[in-house]
Structures are given as structure tokens and as C-alpha cells.
Coordinates of C-alpha atoms in Angstrom, one line a residue:
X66 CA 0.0 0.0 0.0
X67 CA 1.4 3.1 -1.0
X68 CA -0.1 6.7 0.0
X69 CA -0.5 7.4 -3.4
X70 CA -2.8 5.1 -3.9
X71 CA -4.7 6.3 -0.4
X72 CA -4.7 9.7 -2.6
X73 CA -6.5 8.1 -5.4
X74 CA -9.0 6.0 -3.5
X75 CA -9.7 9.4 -1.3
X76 CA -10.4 11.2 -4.6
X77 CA -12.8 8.1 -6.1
X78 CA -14.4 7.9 -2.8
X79 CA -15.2 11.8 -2.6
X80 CA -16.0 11.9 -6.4
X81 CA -17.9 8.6 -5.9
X82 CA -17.0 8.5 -10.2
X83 CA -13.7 7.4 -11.4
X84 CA -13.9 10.0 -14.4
X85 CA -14.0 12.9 -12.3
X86 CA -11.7 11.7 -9.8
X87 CA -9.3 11.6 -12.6
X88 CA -9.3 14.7 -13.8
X89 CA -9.2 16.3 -10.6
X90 CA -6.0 13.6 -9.8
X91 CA -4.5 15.1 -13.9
X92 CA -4.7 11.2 -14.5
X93 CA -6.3 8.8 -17.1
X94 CA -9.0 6.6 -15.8
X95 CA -6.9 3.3 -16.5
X96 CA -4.2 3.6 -14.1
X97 CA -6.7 4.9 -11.3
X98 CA -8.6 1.8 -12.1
X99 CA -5.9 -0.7 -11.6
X100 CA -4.4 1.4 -8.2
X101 CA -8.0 1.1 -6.8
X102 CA -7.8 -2.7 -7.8
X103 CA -4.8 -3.1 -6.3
X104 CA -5.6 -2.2 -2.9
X105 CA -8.8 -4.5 -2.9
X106 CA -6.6 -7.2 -3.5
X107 CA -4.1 -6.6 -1.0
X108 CA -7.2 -6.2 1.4
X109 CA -9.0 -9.2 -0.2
X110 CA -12.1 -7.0 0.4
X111 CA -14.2 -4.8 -2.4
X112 CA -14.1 -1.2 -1.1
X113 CA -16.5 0.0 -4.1
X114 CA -19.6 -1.3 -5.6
X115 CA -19.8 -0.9 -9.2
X116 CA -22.4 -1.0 -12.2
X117 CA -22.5 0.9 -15.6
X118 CA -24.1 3.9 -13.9
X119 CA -23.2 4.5 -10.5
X120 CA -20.2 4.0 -8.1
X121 CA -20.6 3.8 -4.5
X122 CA -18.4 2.3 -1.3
X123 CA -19.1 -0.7 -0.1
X124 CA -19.1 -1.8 4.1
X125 CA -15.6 -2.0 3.7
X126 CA -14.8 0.9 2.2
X127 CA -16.3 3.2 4.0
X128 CA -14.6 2.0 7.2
X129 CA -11.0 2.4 5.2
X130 CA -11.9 5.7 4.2
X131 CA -11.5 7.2 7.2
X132 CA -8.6 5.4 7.9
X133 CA -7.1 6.4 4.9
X134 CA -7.9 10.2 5.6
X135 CA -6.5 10.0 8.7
X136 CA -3.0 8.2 7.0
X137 CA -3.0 11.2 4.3
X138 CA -3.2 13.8 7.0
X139 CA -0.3 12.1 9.3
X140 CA 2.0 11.8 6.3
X141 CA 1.7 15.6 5.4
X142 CA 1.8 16.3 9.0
X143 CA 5.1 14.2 8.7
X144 CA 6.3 15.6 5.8
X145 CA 5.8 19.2 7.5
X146 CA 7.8 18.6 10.6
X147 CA 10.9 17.1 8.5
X148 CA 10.8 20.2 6.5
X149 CA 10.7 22.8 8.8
X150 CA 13.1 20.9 11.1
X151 CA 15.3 21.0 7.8
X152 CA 15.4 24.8 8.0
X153 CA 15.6 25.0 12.0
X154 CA 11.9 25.9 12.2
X155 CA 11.2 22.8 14.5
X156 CA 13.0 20.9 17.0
X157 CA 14.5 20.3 20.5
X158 CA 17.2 22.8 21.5
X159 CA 18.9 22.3 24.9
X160 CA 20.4 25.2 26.5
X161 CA 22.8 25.5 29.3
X162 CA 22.9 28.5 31.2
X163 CA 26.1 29.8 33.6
X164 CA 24.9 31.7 37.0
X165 CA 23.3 34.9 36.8
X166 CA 23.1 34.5 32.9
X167 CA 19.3 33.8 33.1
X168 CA 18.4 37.5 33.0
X169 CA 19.9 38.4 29.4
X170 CA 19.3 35.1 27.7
X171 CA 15.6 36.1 28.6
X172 CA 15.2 38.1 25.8
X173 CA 16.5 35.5 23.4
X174 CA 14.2 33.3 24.6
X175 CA 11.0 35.2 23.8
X176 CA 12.3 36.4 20.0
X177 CA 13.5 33.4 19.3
X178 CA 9.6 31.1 20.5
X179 CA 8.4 34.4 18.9
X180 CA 10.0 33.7 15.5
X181 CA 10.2 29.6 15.8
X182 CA 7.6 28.6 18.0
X183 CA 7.4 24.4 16.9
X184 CA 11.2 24.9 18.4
X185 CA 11.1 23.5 22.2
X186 CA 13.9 25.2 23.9
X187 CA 15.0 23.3 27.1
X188 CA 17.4 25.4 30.0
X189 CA 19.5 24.1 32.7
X190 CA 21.3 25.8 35.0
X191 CA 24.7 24.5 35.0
X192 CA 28.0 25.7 36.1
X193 CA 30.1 27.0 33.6
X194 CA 32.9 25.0 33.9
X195 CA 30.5 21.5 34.1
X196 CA 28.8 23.0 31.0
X197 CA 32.1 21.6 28.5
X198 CA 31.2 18.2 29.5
X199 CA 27.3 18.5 29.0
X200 CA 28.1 19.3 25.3
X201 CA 30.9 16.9 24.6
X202 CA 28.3 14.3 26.0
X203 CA 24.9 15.4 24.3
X204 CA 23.5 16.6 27.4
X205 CA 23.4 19.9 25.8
X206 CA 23.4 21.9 22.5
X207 CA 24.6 25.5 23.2
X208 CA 26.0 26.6 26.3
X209 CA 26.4 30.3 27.5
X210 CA 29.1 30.8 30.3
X211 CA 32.1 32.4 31.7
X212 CA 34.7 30.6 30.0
X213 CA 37.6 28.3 31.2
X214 CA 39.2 26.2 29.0
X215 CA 39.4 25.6 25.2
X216 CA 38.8 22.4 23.4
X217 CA 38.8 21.1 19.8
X218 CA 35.4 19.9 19.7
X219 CA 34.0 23.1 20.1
X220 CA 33.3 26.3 18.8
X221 CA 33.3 29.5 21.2
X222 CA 31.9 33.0 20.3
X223 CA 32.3 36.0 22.8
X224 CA 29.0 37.4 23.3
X225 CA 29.5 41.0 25.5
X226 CA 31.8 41.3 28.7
X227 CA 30.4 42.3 32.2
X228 CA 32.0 45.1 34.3
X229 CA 32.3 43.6 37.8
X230 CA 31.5 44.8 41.3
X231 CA 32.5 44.7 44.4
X232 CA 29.9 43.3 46.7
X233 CA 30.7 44.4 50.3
X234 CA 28.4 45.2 53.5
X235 CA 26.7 48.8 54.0
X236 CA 28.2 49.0 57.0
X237 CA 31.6 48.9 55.6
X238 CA 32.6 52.4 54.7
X239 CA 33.9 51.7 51.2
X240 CA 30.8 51.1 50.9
X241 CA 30.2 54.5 50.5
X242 CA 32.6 55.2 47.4
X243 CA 31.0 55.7 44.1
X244 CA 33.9 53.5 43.0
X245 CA 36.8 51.0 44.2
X246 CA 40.2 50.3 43.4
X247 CA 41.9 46.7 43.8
X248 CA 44.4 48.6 46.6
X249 CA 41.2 49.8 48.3
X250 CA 40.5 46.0 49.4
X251 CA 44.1 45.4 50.1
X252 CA 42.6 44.4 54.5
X253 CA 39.3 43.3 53.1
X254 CA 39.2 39.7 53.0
X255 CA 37.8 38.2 49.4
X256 CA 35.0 35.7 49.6
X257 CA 36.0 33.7 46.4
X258 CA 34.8 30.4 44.6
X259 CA 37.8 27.4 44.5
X260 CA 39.3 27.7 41.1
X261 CA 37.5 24.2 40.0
X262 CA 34.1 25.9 40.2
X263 CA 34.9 28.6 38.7
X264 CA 37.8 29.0 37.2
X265 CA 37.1 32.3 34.2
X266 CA 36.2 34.1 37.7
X267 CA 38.6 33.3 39.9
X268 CA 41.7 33.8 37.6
X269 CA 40.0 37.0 36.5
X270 CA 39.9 38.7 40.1
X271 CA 43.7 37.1 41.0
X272 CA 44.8 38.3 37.8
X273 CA 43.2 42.2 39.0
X274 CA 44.9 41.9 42.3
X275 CA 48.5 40.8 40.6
X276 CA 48.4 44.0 38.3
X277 CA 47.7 46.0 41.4
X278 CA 50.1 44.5 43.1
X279 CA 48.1 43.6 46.4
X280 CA 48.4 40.4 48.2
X281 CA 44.4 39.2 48.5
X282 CA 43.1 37.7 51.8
X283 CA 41.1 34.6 50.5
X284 CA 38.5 32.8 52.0
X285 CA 37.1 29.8 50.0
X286 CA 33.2 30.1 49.7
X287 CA 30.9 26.9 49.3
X288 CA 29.7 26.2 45.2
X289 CA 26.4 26.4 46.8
X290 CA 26.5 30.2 48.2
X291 CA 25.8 31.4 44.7
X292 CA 26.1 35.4 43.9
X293 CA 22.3 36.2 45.5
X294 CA 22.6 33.4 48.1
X295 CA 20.8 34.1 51.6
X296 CA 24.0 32.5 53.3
X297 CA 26.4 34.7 51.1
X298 CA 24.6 37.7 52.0
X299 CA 24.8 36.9 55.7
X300 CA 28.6 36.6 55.0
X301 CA 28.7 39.9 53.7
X302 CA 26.5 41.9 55.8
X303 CA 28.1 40.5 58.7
X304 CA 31.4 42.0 57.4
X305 CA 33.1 38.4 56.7
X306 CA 34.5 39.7 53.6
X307 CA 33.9 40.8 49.8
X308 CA 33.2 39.5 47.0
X309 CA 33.8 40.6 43.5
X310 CA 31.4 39.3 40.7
X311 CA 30.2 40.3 37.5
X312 CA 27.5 43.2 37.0
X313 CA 24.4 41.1 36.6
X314 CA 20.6 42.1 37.6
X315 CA 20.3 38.8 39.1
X316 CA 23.0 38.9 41.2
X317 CA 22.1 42.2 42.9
X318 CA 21.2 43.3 46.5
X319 CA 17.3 43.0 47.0
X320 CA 16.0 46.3 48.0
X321 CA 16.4 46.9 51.3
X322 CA 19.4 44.8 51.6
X323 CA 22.4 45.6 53.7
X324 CA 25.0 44.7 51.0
X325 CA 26.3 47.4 48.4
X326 CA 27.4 47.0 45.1
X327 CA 30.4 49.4 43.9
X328 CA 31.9 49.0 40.9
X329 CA 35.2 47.9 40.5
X330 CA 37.4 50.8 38.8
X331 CA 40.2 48.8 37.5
X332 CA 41.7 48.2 33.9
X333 CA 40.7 45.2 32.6
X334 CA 37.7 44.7 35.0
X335 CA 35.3 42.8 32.9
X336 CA 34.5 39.2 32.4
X337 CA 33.6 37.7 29.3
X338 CA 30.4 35.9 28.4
X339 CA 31.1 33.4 25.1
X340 CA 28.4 31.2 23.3
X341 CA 29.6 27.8 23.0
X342 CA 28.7 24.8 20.6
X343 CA 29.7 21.2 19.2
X344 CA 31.9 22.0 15.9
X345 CA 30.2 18.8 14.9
X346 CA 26.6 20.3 15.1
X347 CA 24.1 20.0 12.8
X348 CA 20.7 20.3 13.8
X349 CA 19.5 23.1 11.8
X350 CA 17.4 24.5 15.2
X351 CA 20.3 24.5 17.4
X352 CA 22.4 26.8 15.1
X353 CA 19.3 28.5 14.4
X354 CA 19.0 29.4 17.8
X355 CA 22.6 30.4 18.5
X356 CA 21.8 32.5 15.4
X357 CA 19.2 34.4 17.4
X358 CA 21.1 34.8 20.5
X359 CA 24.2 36.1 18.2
X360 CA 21.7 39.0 17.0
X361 CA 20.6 39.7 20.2
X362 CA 23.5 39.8 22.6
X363 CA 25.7 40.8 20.0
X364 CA 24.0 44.0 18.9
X365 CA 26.8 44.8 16.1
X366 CA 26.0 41.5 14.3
X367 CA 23.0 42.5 12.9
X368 CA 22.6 40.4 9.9
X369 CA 22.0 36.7 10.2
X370 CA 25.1 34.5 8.9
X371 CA 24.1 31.6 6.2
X372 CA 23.2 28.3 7.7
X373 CA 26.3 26.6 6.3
X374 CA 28.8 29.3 7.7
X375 CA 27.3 29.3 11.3
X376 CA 28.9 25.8 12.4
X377 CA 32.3 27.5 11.9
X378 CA 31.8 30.3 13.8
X379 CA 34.7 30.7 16.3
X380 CA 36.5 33.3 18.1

């Protein structure tokens, strides 16, 4: 059984006359004929009866009508999804998304279900550095972090940078400056992530304090006390030290907080945020969708790059 021959029996079975359904199919009446025969004796079962004058379905056929509408319509239906996931239009896109990141990628979100919306886009919040592994692995598609490491596998695009901050308690009276220096926290003890959680950030602020030539106090702070953690907060209000983070609205004080943000006024004092993929990728949606989040947190890329050229996008 083939599903054009479900065609033609739909168009006898509407036409109920084998010359009309004919011309309507741009056929002769011959070949419909035999088709039509064809599937009664697969079937073993007549699904017309026939006399000089009239053509009408038998039991049988009426009961494989529908069935055979209901093929027609899943084939096309078929046929549709193949095609627009062909041109990134459909699909499964898994994104994984480095702290504090959720607030941008927002935006790229709602253009992109805006512009594609058969396109399921999955996030996970995932540590930058644990993000590398997720793609090599297929856990993810495109990740968007703070990055630490290179690898051949995949491609890496910087996105924008992110001045960073000095997050410090209100009752601290630096807290009070418009701005800080690196020598201004030289007896301030620096609330910072082990290296393995996050590395882009950690060599960042060590590499700050180098240039400056100050000595930082460290104090290792738990992967779990993220940027807008109540327990970091505590640790900060209650004077136990600083911490220096990127810029982001989700990582800032709640009103009312007792912890200040003051910007860090230092050369160099920005952390980059890089789109990363599989070089091996091919799923039209997910470059499709790194396409989108290229326009949008890149505002100087306006035009979209050709489907073929965005796999070998790299910085």
C-alpha cells in the first residue's frame, strides 16, 4: 500500500466516479482503475460497488476511508515537521545556562519562540565550567558561560563582557565610594569560589589583584553560596568579607538589603560571556537558535550569517 494510492482512492471515494476523480488527480481513468484494484486485493475486500451507472463504497470501504484520511493527514503532518526541522523551524534545542546569565538570555528566549515557536527550547542551569562536559556528552546543545578552558570539539563566540563589582556590606565604609580600586580591598578579606568551580572568575579577580600589586586575603566560599545566596549575604552583611562578581541584575542586592554594590574601577575589570557549541553540530534549530542569541546579545551582528557558515563560527 502506498499513500498514493490512499490519494487516489480518497479522490474516487469523494468523487464517488472514477472520471472525475481523474481529472481532478490530472490522470487517465486506467491507471486509477488498476491502483484502486490493487488495494482491494491486498485487502482481499471490495471497497466500491460498481455498475455501468453508478459507483458507491461498499461496508468495507467506508470504514478504510477514514482510515485512509487519517494516513493522508499524518504523512503531510510528517512531511511538514521534517521540513521545517530541515530549515531549523522545529526541533529540540537544549540550552545550558552559567549563574546569573538567566536575565539576558531572557530576551533570546522570547524572539527566538516568537520567530520559531514548533522549536522546544529546554534550559539548565549549570556551572560554567560543568557545562564543557554536558556538550561533549549530548547533554546539551549550546551553552552560555564564563569561559575556562578551550577544546577542539568546540566552537566558542564571545558574546559582551560584564564590568564587575565589588559586593561588600553597607556597614563597611567603602561602601560608600562611588567607586573602588583593587588597593582599596588590600585588608578586606575576598569571599572567592575554589578555582574548580569557577575558574574564568577566579583567575580573573587574581589576575586584578596581581596587576595591582596587592596580596588578597582569600576565603574559599561553598559552590552552593551562589552570587544572590541568603547565606552569602549573611557573610557579607556581617562583614566576613567581599566579593567581586560580575555586573548582573540577578545577582544584585534586593532592596532593602544591607549589602552594596560598587563598581570595581580597575583596567581590565570585565569578564567575558562566550556562546559555546559542538563544531560537529548540525541540527539546523540549534544553530538556528545560537543565530538568534548572536543577534541579540551581540547588537553589532545584525545580519544573520548563512546556515552553512554558522557551524564554523569561532572566536
Amino acid at each position: 500500500m502506498e499513500l498514493r494510492q490512499l490519494r487516489y482512492f480518497i479522490a474516487v471515494a469523494e468523487n464517488l466516479s472514477f472520471s472525475n476523480a481523474a481529472r481532478q488527480l490530472h490522470i487517465t481513468v486506467p491507471p486509477l482503475s488498476r491502483q484502486v484494484r490493487q488495494l482491494e486485493e491486498e485487502f482481499d475486500a471490495p471497497l466500491f460497488v460498481r455498475d455501468r451507472k453508478h459507483v458507491t463504497l461498499s461496508d468495507a470501504g467506508r470504514l478504510f476511508l477514514r482510515e485512509a484520511k487519517g494516513l493522508v493527514t499524518q504523512a503531510a503532518r510528517m512531511a511538514d515537521s521534517v521540513r521545517m526541522a530541515k530549515c531549523g523551524s522545529a526541533g529540540l534545542v537544549r540550552i545550558g545556562v552559567g549563574p546569573a546569565l538567566g536575565e539576558r538570555l531572557g530576551r533570546v528566549l522570547m524572539v527566538h519562540d516568537k520567530q520559531y515557536p514548533a522549536v522546544d527550547v529546554q534550559c539548565r542551569d549549570i556551572l560554567s565550567c560543568a557545562q564543557y562536559d554536558s556538550l561533549l556528552h549530548g547533554d546539551i546543545d549550546v551553552a552560555f558561560l564564563r569561559p575556562c578552558l578551550d577544546s577542539p570539539e568546540l566552537n566558542s563566540e564571545f558574546l559582551f563582557e560584564e564590568k564587575m563589582v565589588v559586593y561588600i556590606s553597607k556597614a563597611n565604609p567603602l561602601a560608600k565610594h562611588k567607586s573602588l580600586r583593587v588597593k582599596d580591598l588590600a585588608d578586606q578579606t575576598l569571599l572567592l569560589f575554589d578555582r574548580k568551580i569557577a575558574p574564568g572568575l577566579y583567575d580573573k579577580t587574581l589576575e586584578l589583584y596581581t596587576a595591582a600589586g596587592v596580596n588578597p586575603i582569600i576565603s574559599s566560599v561553598a559552590v552552593e553560596l551562589v552570587p544572590n545566596n541568603d547565606l552569602q549575604a549573611l557573610l557579607l552583611t556581617c562583614r566576613k568579607g567581599i566579593r567581586i562578581i560580575p555586573d548582573e541584575v540577578a545577582c544584585r542586592p534586593a532592596p532593602g538589603s544591607e549589602v552594596a554594590g560598587v563598581p570595581l574601577d580597575e583596567p581590565g575589570a570585565w569578564v567575558q560571556v562566550h556562546m559555546v557549541w559542538r563544531k560537529s553540530e548540525k541540527a539546523a534549530a540549534v544553530l538556528e537558535f545560537a543565530n538568534t542569541a548572536r543577534q541579540i546579545l551581540r547588537p553589532e551582528t545584525r545580519s544573520a550569517l548563512p546556515l552553512r557558515e554558522r557551524a564554523a563560527v569561532a572566536t
